Tab-separated table of C-alpha atoms and ligand atoms in Angstrom:
chain	number	residue	atom	x	y	z
A	1	LEU	CA	-21.582	29.781	25.276
A	2	SER	CA	-19.464	30.913	21.781
A	3	ILE	CA	-21.715	28.804	20.239
A	4	LEU	CA	-24.715	28.872	21.927
A	5	ASN	CA	-24.032	32.572	20.753
A	6	SER	CA	-22.991	30.917	16.893
A	7	ALA	CA	-25.642	28.766	16.850
A	8	ARG	CA	-28.551	30.126	14.142
A	9	LEU	CA	-31.188	31.090	16.651
A	10	ILE	CA	-34.272	30.593	14.657
A	11	ARG	CA	-38.183	31.742	15.626
A	12	GLY	CA	-40.660	30.182	14.610
A	13	GLY	CA	-41.779	27.369	11.787
A	14	ILE	CA	-39.445	24.754	10.820
A	15	MET	CA	-37.077	24.941	8.227
A	16	SER	CA	-36.094	22.263	6.431
A	17	SER	CA	-33.013	20.765	3.713
A	18	ARG	CA	-33.207	17.883	3.673
A	19	SER	CA	-36.420	15.231	2.172
A	20	VAL	CA	-36.125	12.703	5.496
A	21	SER	CA	-34.650	13.036	8.635
A	22	THR	CA	-35.044	11.575	12.436
A	23	LEU	CA	-36.887	13.709	14.881
A	24	THR	CA	-34.994	12.578	17.788
A	25	TYR	CA	-36.701	13.448	21.568
A	26	ILE	CA	-33.686	14.500	23.976
A	27	GLU	CA	-35.299	13.945	27.436
A	28	LEU	CA	-34.013	16.134	29.921
A	29	ASP	CA	-34.319	14.699	33.941
A	30	ARG	CA	-35.409	16.993	36.941
A	31	ASN	CA	-32.925	19.023	37.126
A	32	GLY	CA	-33.044	19.669	32.748
A	33	GLN	CA	-30.058	18.002	32.537
A	34	ILE	CA	-29.397	15.335	29.339
A	35	THR	CA	-29.797	11.679	30.502
A	36	SER	CA	-28.126	8.510	29.576
A	37	SER	CA	-31.227	7.532	27.544
A	38	ALA	CA	-31.248	10.365	25.211
A	39	LEU	CA	-27.855	9.697	25.087
A	40	SER	CA	-28.496	6.363	23.688
A	41	SER	CA	-31.456	7.566	22.453
A	42	LEU	CA	-29.550	9.928	19.783
A	43	ALA	CA	-27.090	6.878	19.591
A	44	ALA	CA	-29.560	4.248	17.479
A	45	SER	CA	-31.288	7.006	15.937
A	46	ARG	CA	-27.302	7.504	13.925
A	47	LYS	CA	-27.503	3.809	12.802
A	48	LEU	CA	-31.253	5.240	10.762
A	49	GLY	CA	-28.360	6.674	8.536
A	50	ASP	CA	-30.095	9.975	7.596
A	51	SER	CA	-29.630	13.341	9.676
A	52	ILE	CA	-31.135	14.482	12.596
A	53	ASP	CA	-33.199	17.093	14.579
A	54	ALA	CA	-33.015	17.045	18.022
A	55	LEU	CA	-36.055	18.204	20.543
A	56	ILE	CA	-36.074	19.821	23.618
A	57	LEU	CA	-38.540	20.211	25.482
A	58	GLY	CA	-39.378	22.521	29.228
A	59	ALA	CA	-37.917	24.935	31.250
A	60	ASN	CA	-34.323	24.242	30.892
A	61	ALA	CA	-34.368	23.515	26.589
A	62	MET	CA	-32.113	26.316	25.405
A	63	LYS	CA	-29.690	26.024	28.088
A	64	ALA	CA	-29.745	21.722	27.642
A	65	ALA	CA	-29.681	22.304	23.456
A	66	SER	CA	-26.489	24.655	24.426
A	67	ASP	CA	-25.096	21.655	26.435
A	68	LEU	CA	-25.510	19.149	24.341
A	69	ILE	CA	-23.343	20.868	21.267
A	70	SER	CA	-20.664	21.587	24.506
A	71	SER	CA	-20.558	17.625	24.436
A	72	GLY	CA	-19.427	17.740	21.088
A	73	ASN	CA	-22.515	14.858	21.114
A	74	THR	CA	-23.637	16.220	17.551
A	75	ASN	CA	-22.719	13.533	13.877
A	76	ASN	CA	-25.573	14.200	11.999
A	77	LEU	CA	-27.072	16.605	13.880
A	78	GLU	CA	-28.302	18.816	11.902
A	79	LYS	CA	-30.297	21.018	13.929
A	80	ILE	CA	-31.708	21.414	17.557
A	81	ILE	CA	-35.153	21.901	18.006
A	82	VAL	CA	-36.282	23.893	21.541
A	83	ALA	CA	-39.933	24.583	22.467
A	84	GLU	CA	-38.661	26.573	25.731
A	85	SER	CA	-41.090	26.307	28.078
A	86	PRO	CA	-42.280	25.445	32.412
A	87	ILE	CA	-45.362	23.621	30.650
A	88	TYR	CA	-43.391	20.394	29.288
A	89	ASP	CA	-41.301	20.180	32.844
A	90	HIS	CA	-43.326	17.565	33.764
A	91	THR	CA	-43.829	15.339	31.229
A	92	LEU	CA	-46.855	15.359	30.073
A	93	PRO	CA	-48.226	13.524	27.605
A	94	GLU	CA	-50.574	15.759	27.638
A	95	TYR	CA	-49.073	18.217	26.594
A	96	ILE	CA	-45.718	17.514	25.184
A	97	SER	CA	-47.821	14.414	21.747
A	98	PRO	CA	-49.828	17.150	20.311
A	99	LEU	CA	-46.538	19.039	19.666
A	100	ILE	CA	-44.519	16.484	19.036
A	101	CYS	CA	-47.969	15.121	16.130
A	102	GLU	CA	-47.572	18.603	15.059
A	103	LEU	CA	-43.972	18.518	14.307
A	104	MET	CA	-44.509	14.917	12.412
A	105	LYS	CA	-47.663	15.575	10.199
A	106	GLY	CA	-46.484	16.251	6.800
A	107	SER	CA	-42.521	16.870	7.551
A	108	LYS	CA	-39.996	15.159	6.449
A	109	TYR	CA	-39.760	13.093	9.227
A	110	SER	CA	-39.723	9.391	8.911
A	111	SER	CA	-38.715	8.755	11.938
A	112	PHE	CA	-39.476	9.954	15.681
A	113	VAL	CA	-36.899	8.176	18.172
A	114	MET	CA	-37.358	8.515	21.951
A	115	ALA	CA	-35.963	6.226	25.186
A	116	SER	CA	-37.696	3.773	26.223
A	117	THR	CA	-38.463	5.355	29.531
A	118	GLU	CA	-40.888	6.445	31.726
A	119	ILE	CA	-41.685	9.817	30.224
A	120	GLY	CA	-41.617	7.425	26.364
A	121	LYS	CA	-43.714	5.076	27.089
A	122	ASN	CA	-46.603	7.414	29.198
A	123	VAL	CA	-46.227	9.832	25.507
A	124	LEU	CA	-45.295	7.485	22.607
A	125	PRO	CA	-48.322	5.778	21.720
A	126	ARG	CA	-50.163	8.084	22.726
A	127	ILE	CA	-48.524	10.080	19.787
A	128	GLY	CA	-50.029	6.035	17.782
A	129	ALA	CA	-53.624	6.485	18.696
A	130	LEU	CA	-53.243	10.810	17.049
A	131	MET	CA	-51.307	10.125	14.809
A	132	ASN	CA	-53.366	6.793	13.686
A	133	THR	CA	-49.612	4.666	13.476
A	134	GLN	CA	-48.956	1.686	15.373
A	135	PRO	CA	-45.747	2.589	17.354
A	136	ILE	CA	-42.605	-0.027	17.625
A	137	CYS	CA	-41.302	-0.946	21.822
A	138	ASP	CA	-39.021	-1.360	23.166
A	139	ILE	CA	-36.379	-1.427	20.745
A	140	THR	CA	-32.784	-3.040	21.220
A	141	MET	CA	-31.833	-3.854	17.849
A	142	ILE	CA	-32.225	-2.387	14.471
A	143	HIS	CA	-31.089	-4.163	11.525
A	144	ASN	CA	-31.676	-1.329	8.776
A	145	LYS	CA	-34.551	1.343	8.370
A	146	ASP	CA	-37.232	-0.983	7.961
A	147	THR	CA	-36.127	-3.529	10.659
A	148	PHE	CA	-35.792	-3.487	13.763
A	149	GLU	CA	-35.803	-6.097	16.076
A	150	ARG	CA	-37.690	-6.273	20.486
A	151	PRO	CA	-37.799	-8.917	22.740
A	152	ILE	CA	-41.835	-9.669	23.875
A	153	TYR	CA	-42.232	-12.178	26.331
A	154	ALA	CA	-40.310	-11.356	29.299
A	155	GLY	CA	-36.922	-11.512	26.666
A	156	ASN	CA	-37.486	-15.228	25.932
A	157	VAL	CA	-38.407	-14.162	21.726
A	158	LEU	CA	-37.045	-11.355	19.769
A	159	ALA	CA	-39.335	-11.124	17.204
A	160	THR	CA	-38.167	-8.818	13.884
A	161	ILE	CA	-40.529	-6.388	12.568
A	162	LYS	CA	-40.673	-4.717	9.086
A	163	LYS	CA	-42.620	-1.475	8.366
A	164	ASP	CA	-43.017	-0.501	4.788
A	165	GLY	CA	-43.268	2.778	4.504
A	166	GLY	CA	-45.565	5.756	6.382
A	167	LYS	CA	-43.571	7.162	8.952
A	168	LYS	CA	-42.242	5.394	12.917
A	169	LEU	CA	-42.543	6.186	15.914
A	170	ILE	CA	-39.866	4.149	17.328
A	171	THR	CA	-39.020	3.578	21.161
A	172	ILE	CA	-35.679	2.254	21.755
A	173	ARG	CA	-33.844	0.326	24.942
A	174	ALA	CA	-31.295	2.830	26.444
A	175	SER	CA	-29.049	0.472	27.234
A	176	SER	CA	-29.029	-2.071	24.274
A	177	PHE	CA	-27.583	1.387	22.834
A	178	PRO	CA	-24.335	3.473	24.305
A	179	PRO	CA	-24.447	6.777	24.883
A	180	VAL	CA	-21.676	7.714	22.618
A	181	VAL	CA	-20.108	10.546	21.669
A	182	GLU	CA	-18.495	11.397	18.935
A	183	GLY	CA	-18.260	13.962	18.041
A	184	THR	CA	-16.409	17.714	18.626
A	185	PRO	CA	-18.603	20.902	19.020
A	186	GLU	CA	-19.798	21.941	16.353
A	187	ARG	CA	-21.789	25.113	15.562
A	188	ILE	CA	-25.877	23.156	15.380
A	189	PRO	CA	-28.965	25.617	14.231
A	190	ILE	CA	-31.062	26.049	17.792
A	191	GLU	CA	-34.864	26.761	16.523
A	192	LYS	CA	-37.507	28.494	18.917
A	193	TYR	CA	-40.351	26.080	18.384
A	194	SER	CA	-43.060	28.024	18.989
A	195	TYR	CA	-46.550	25.425	19.670
A	196	THR	CA	-49.545	26.702	21.155
A	197	PRO	CA	-51.080	23.290	23.672
A	198	GLU	CA	-54.883	23.769	24.154
A	199	LYS	CA	-56.163	25.295	27.331
A	200	ASP	CA	-57.861	22.891	28.871
A	201	VAL	CA	-56.040	19.742	27.841
A	202	GLY	CA	-58.081	18.034	30.707
A	203	ILE	CA	-55.269	17.304	33.416
A	204	ARG	CA	-53.280	19.096	35.563
A	205	TRP	CA	-49.520	18.772	36.878
A	206	ASP	CA	-50.257	18.945	41.783
A	207	ALA	CA	-47.708	17.662	43.022
A	208	GLU	CA	-44.944	14.265	43.383
A	209	ASN	CA	-43.550	12.998	45.553
A	210	LEU	CA	-40.442	11.076	44.960
A	211	VAL	CA	-38.184	8.543	46.985
A	212	THR	CA	-34.717	10.491	47.074
A	213	ASN	CA	-31.914	8.136	47.040
A	214	LYS	CA	-27.701	8.859	47.033
A	215	ARG	CA	-27.192	5.546	45.762
A	216	PRO	CA	-25.892	5.332	41.834
A	217	ASP	CA	-29.376	6.185	39.871
A	218	LEU	CA	-30.106	2.216	39.343
A	219	ALA	CA	-30.928	2.140	35.261
A	220	SER	CA	-27.132	3.711	34.545
A	221	ALA	CA	-24.832	2.607	37.105
A	222	LYS	CA	-21.585	0.683	36.771
A	223	ILE	CA	-22.403	-1.919	39.155
A	224	VAL	CA	-25.763	-3.468	40.889
A	225	VAL	CA	-26.017	-4.837	43.706
A	226	SER	CA	-29.659	-6.539	44.241
A	227	GLY	CA	-31.482	-8.778	46.833
A	228	GLY	CA	-34.275	-11.116	46.864
A	229	ARG	CA	-36.955	-12.734	49.206
A	230	ALA	CA	-34.270	-14.236	51.318
A	231	LEU	CA	-33.188	-11.034	52.929
A	232	LYS	CA	-35.896	-11.811	55.597
A	233	ASP	CA	-36.684	-8.359	56.110
A	234	LYS	CA	-36.062	-4.272	55.299
A	235	LYS	CA	-33.398	-4.176	58.001
A	236	THR	CA	-31.216	-6.586	56.494
A	237	PHE	CA	-31.505	-5.643	53.093
A	238	ASP	CA	-31.113	-2.228	53.697
A	239	GLY	CA	-28.078	-3.260	55.658
A	240	LEU	CA	-25.840	-5.936	54.244
A	241	LEU	CA	-27.200	-4.758	50.454
A	242	GLY	CA	-26.255	-1.134	51.440
A	243	SER	CA	-22.927	-2.090	52.935
A	244	LEU	CA	-21.915	-4.602	49.515
A	245	ALA	CA	-23.552	-1.425	47.431
A	246	ASP	CA	-20.904	1.409	49.632
A	247	VAL	CA	-17.933	-0.633	48.810
A	248	LEU	CA	-18.164	-0.524	45.373
A	249	HIS	CA	-20.509	2.652	45.037
A	250	ALA	CA	-23.488	-0.092	43.376
A	251	GLY	CA	-26.772	1.167	43.193
A	252	ILE	CA	-29.415	-1.351	44.914
A	253	GLY	CA	-32.500	-3.468	42.935
A	254	SER	CA	-34.363	-6.126	44.283
A	255	THR	CA	-36.644	-8.331	43.505
A	256	ARG	CA	-40.859	-8.479	42.938
A	257	ALA	CA	-40.721	-10.477	45.137
A	258	ALA	CA	-38.641	-9.240	47.743
A	259	VAL	CA	-40.807	-6.132	47.388
A	260	ASP	CA	-44.231	-7.355	48.040
A	261	SER	CA	-41.953	-8.477	50.887
A	262	GLY	CA	-42.007	-5.020	52.281
A	263	LEU	CA	-37.896	-5.058	52.332
A	264	CYS	CA	-37.467	-2.343	49.604
A	265	ASP	CA	-39.118	0.026	47.696
A	266	ASN	CA	-40.961	-0.374	44.392
A	267	SER	CA	-38.225	1.766	42.507
A	268	LEU	CA	-35.474	-0.758	43.037
A	269	GLN	CA	-37.768	-4.222	41.559
A	270	VAL	CA	-35.595	-5.287	38.293
A	271	GLY	CA	-37.754	-7.511	36.087
A	272	GLN	CA	-40.097	-7.489	33.350
A	273	THR	CA	-42.605	-5.085	35.088
A	274	GLY	CA	-39.732	-3.068	36.581
A	275	LYS	CA	-36.136	-1.029	36.206
A	276	ILE	CA	-33.985	-2.360	33.262
A	277	VAL	CA	-30.298	-3.199	33.623
A	278	ALA	CA	-26.512	-4.059	32.439
A	279	PRO	CA	-24.479	-2.891	33.910
A	280	ASP	CA	-20.349	-3.841	33.579
A	281	LEU	CA	-21.409	-6.225	36.495
A	282	TYR	CA	-24.990	-7.224	38.671
A	283	PHE	CA	-24.895	-9.249	42.306
A	284	ALA	CA	-27.362	-11.793	42.398
A	285	ILE	CA	-28.160	-12.546	45.838
A	286	GLY	CA	-30.908	-15.204	47.754
A	287	LEU	CA	-32.371	-14.457	44.735
A	288	SER	CA	-34.312	-17.762	43.028
A	289	GLY	CA	-33.864	-15.758	39.178
A	290	ALA	CA	-37.806	-16.127	37.684
A	291	ILE	CA	-38.131	-15.869	34.383
A	292	GLN	CA	-39.519	-12.355	35.414
A	293	HIS	CA	-36.621	-11.365	37.160
A	294	LEU	CA	-34.041	-12.333	33.465
A	295	ALA	CA	-35.792	-10.141	31.675
A	296	GLY	CA	-34.396	-6.360	33.389
A	297	MET	CA	-31.155	-7.418	34.449
A	298	LYS	CA	-29.610	-10.516	31.729
A	299	ASN	CA	-28.155	-8.192	28.888
A	300	SER	CA	-25.720	-7.458	32.531
A	301	LYS	CA	-21.915	-7.754	30.752
A	302	VAL	CA	-21.202	-10.407	34.373
A	303	ILE	CA	-23.795	-12.021	36.341
A	304	VAL	CA	-22.451	-12.952	40.325
A	305	ALA	CA	-24.811	-15.311	42.118
A	306	ILE	CA	-25.210	-16.156	45.918
A	307	ASN	CA	-27.249	-19.276	46.656
A	308	ASN	CA	-27.782	-21.452	48.878
A	309	ASP	CA	-29.884	-23.467	46.410
A	310	ALA	CA	-27.464	-25.466	43.825
A	311	ASP	CA	-30.340	-25.739	41.600
A	312	ALA	CA	-31.430	-22.275	41.162
A	313	PRO	CA	-32.014	-21.134	37.842
A	314	ILE	CA	-29.674	-17.323	38.643
A	315	PHE	CA	-27.253	-20.052	38.619
A	316	GLN	CA	-27.633	-20.905	34.909
A	317	ILE	CA	-26.043	-17.797	33.900
A	318	ALA	CA	-23.889	-16.905	36.031
A	319	ASP	CA	-20.680	-15.938	35.419
A	320	TYR	CA	-19.241	-16.399	38.053
A	321	SER	CA	-21.696	-18.639	40.693
A	322	LEU	CA	-21.332	-18.741	44.252
A	323	GLU	CA	-23.032	-21.491	46.349
A	324	GLY	CA	-23.743	-21.182	50.110
A	325	ASP	CA	-25.104	-18.947	52.724
A	326	LEU	CA	-25.503	-15.497	51.712
A	327	PHE	CA	-25.731	-14.413	55.551
A	328	GLU	CA	-22.288	-15.468	56.150
A	329	VAL	CA	-20.906	-14.996	51.773
A	330	VAL	CA	-22.493	-11.202	51.578
A	331	PRO	CA	-19.990	-9.394	55.449
A	332	GLU	CA	-17.047	-11.930	53.987
A	333	LEU	CA	-17.285	-10.058	50.777
A	334	THR	CA	-17.986	-6.749	51.799
A	335	LYS	CA	-14.444	-7.457	54.195
A	336	LYS	CA	-12.658	-8.703	51.737
A	337	LEU	CA	-13.812	-5.809	49.530
A	338	LYS	CA	-13.102	-2.714	51.966
A	339	LEU	CA	-9.401	-3.830	52.907
A	340	MET	CA	-8.350	-4.212	48.498
B	1	FAD	P1	-37.595	-16.552	45.738
B	1	FAD	O1	-38.272	-17.060	44.281
B	1	FAD	O2	-38.160	-16.914	46.548
B	1	FAD	O3	-36.156	-17.367	45.095
B	1	FAD	C1	-35.083	-17.038	46.785
B	1	FAD	C2	-33.834	-17.537	47.142
B	1	FAD	O4	-33.116	-17.355	47.933
B	1	FAD	C3	-34.231	-18.850	46.210
B	1	FAD	O5	-33.427	-19.828	45.293
B	1	FAD	C4	-33.263	-20.108	47.599
B	1	FAD	O6	-32.623	-20.776	46.940
B	1	FAD	C5	-32.882	-18.912	48.443
B	1	FAD	N1	-32.517	-18.128	49.699
B	1	FAD	C6	-32.529	-18.491	50.200
B	1	FAD	N2	-31.946	-18.263	51.385
B	1	FAD	C7	-31.035	-18.680	51.671
B	1	FAD	C8	-29.603	-18.011	51.622
B	1	FAD	N3	-29.934	-18.022	53.253
B	1	FAD	N4	-28.746	-17.498	51.032
B	1	FAD	C9	-28.794	-18.074	49.917
B	1	FAD	N5	-29.447	-17.832	49.119
B	1	FAD	C10	-31.210	-18.342	49.352
B	1	FAD	N6	-40.325	-10.827	39.842
B	1	FAD	C11	-38.440	-9.583	39.727
B	1	FAD	O7	-38.486	-9.888	40.333
B	1	FAD	N7	-39.292	-8.968	38.497
B	1	FAD	C12	-39.976	-8.709	37.942
B	1	FAD	O8	-40.196	-7.168	36.983
B	1	FAD	C13	-41.241	-9.247	38.336
B	1	FAD	N8	-42.199	-8.885	37.125
B	1	FAD	C14	-43.617	-9.979	37.268
B	1	FAD	C15	-44.863	-10.165	36.379
B	1	FAD	C16	-45.380	-10.924	36.464
B	1	FAD	C17	-47.003	-11.106	35.616
B	1	FAD	C18	-45.397	-12.361	37.556
B	1	FAD	C19	-46.611	-13.519	37.693
B	1	FAD	C20	-44.691	-12.232	38.247
B	1	FAD	C21	-43.375	-11.145	38.163
B	1	FAD	N9	-42.434	-11.098	39.020
B	1	FAD	C22	-41.189	-10.194	38.567
B	1	FAD	C23	-42.377	-12.685	39.636
B	1	FAD	C24	-41.391	-14.146	39.887
B	1	FAD	O9	-41.624	-14.125	38.488
B	1	FAD	C25	-40.923	-14.137	41.123
B	1	FAD	O10	-41.970	-14.426	41.838
B	1	FAD	C26	-40.061	-13.040	41.898
B	1	FAD	O11	-39.151	-12.908	40.748
B	1	FAD	C27	-39.618	-14.390	43.339
B	1	FAD	O12	-38.311	-13.514	43.608
B	1	FAD	P2	-37.199	-13.934	44.807
B	1	FAD	O13	-35.916	-14.864	43.730
B	1	FAD	O14	-36.526	-12.647	45.371
B	1	FAD	O15	-37.817	-14.945	45.108
């Protein structure tokens, strides 16, 4: 708090001290805490080499700004801009996009960076349309400030994209830019930004009905245990995978076929049309390894596959391949791990 108190608070317009910089969106979770993908956005922004202004929106924005400063994740950070209003809490793009456009237009910012999360995927295309600029989405590598790499065709091709001149609107794949705390707490100015959104944006927030899960968040879990169609039914899926995940303190994932067969909720789906994960350890159990599934997990550091078909494609990318019946292998593995 003392850091926050000593921070410079400015109301109203944006003060600029350097000619070129990056505006980075700091995503907050539903409890107003900074997400790990926001820290990945900062890590990626640093690679662009310019100074960074962080943007935090929502009722908890000021508290989150002070948390960011206290965390020491302040390298290259010139200031934090906060718009403290509950209307941003549900991250409706109709409210957020015009604010970001106003900050970007005619300002010192050459790039805008946010994570390719549900929010990023929702907000960035709208900003692109408002600014008449093609967004550069889901990048996994920054070669230099104009040249980026991004996977296309479910990760089967890596496209190199170069954008000369103009402002860049970028989303980054969080798993490719691990969050690093590089600094020590510094005096970073916090600037209050007041923006009055249009009264009628044509959409309003009603309610949300969330699937709650006490397990580690799939996208940021260090270990993920994923199951496929071979798990047969919901009870078996929950029982077998749940026990293994409990011992390993792992998140649970699935294939689309498992979701479609009613074995689990679609929030667990990993892949091209699901979540992208890159944990330290990924268990692929009773799943074949279709390219659409691989697109979401092939960057996992160590992959363990359990399948009763020696020709299952998943074995081609697995670091450890266990050929056998999952209904025998998984309980035995869980039992052995419990004893460790
Ligand atoms: P299957 O392919 O049926 O594999 C089951 C595996 O279990 C087999 O390899 C089998 O040998 C093994 N098995 C069976 N019994 C046992 C046993 N007793 N012990 C051990 N192993 C056993 N899929 C995704 O996962 N994520 C996506 O995001 C996704 N997006 C898609 C997008 C599009 C546009 C399309 C067309 C498809 C998408 N799919 C996605 C679906 C994908 O193509 C596959 O159909 C799906 O991944 C297959 O799921 P599965 O591996 O669970 O099932």
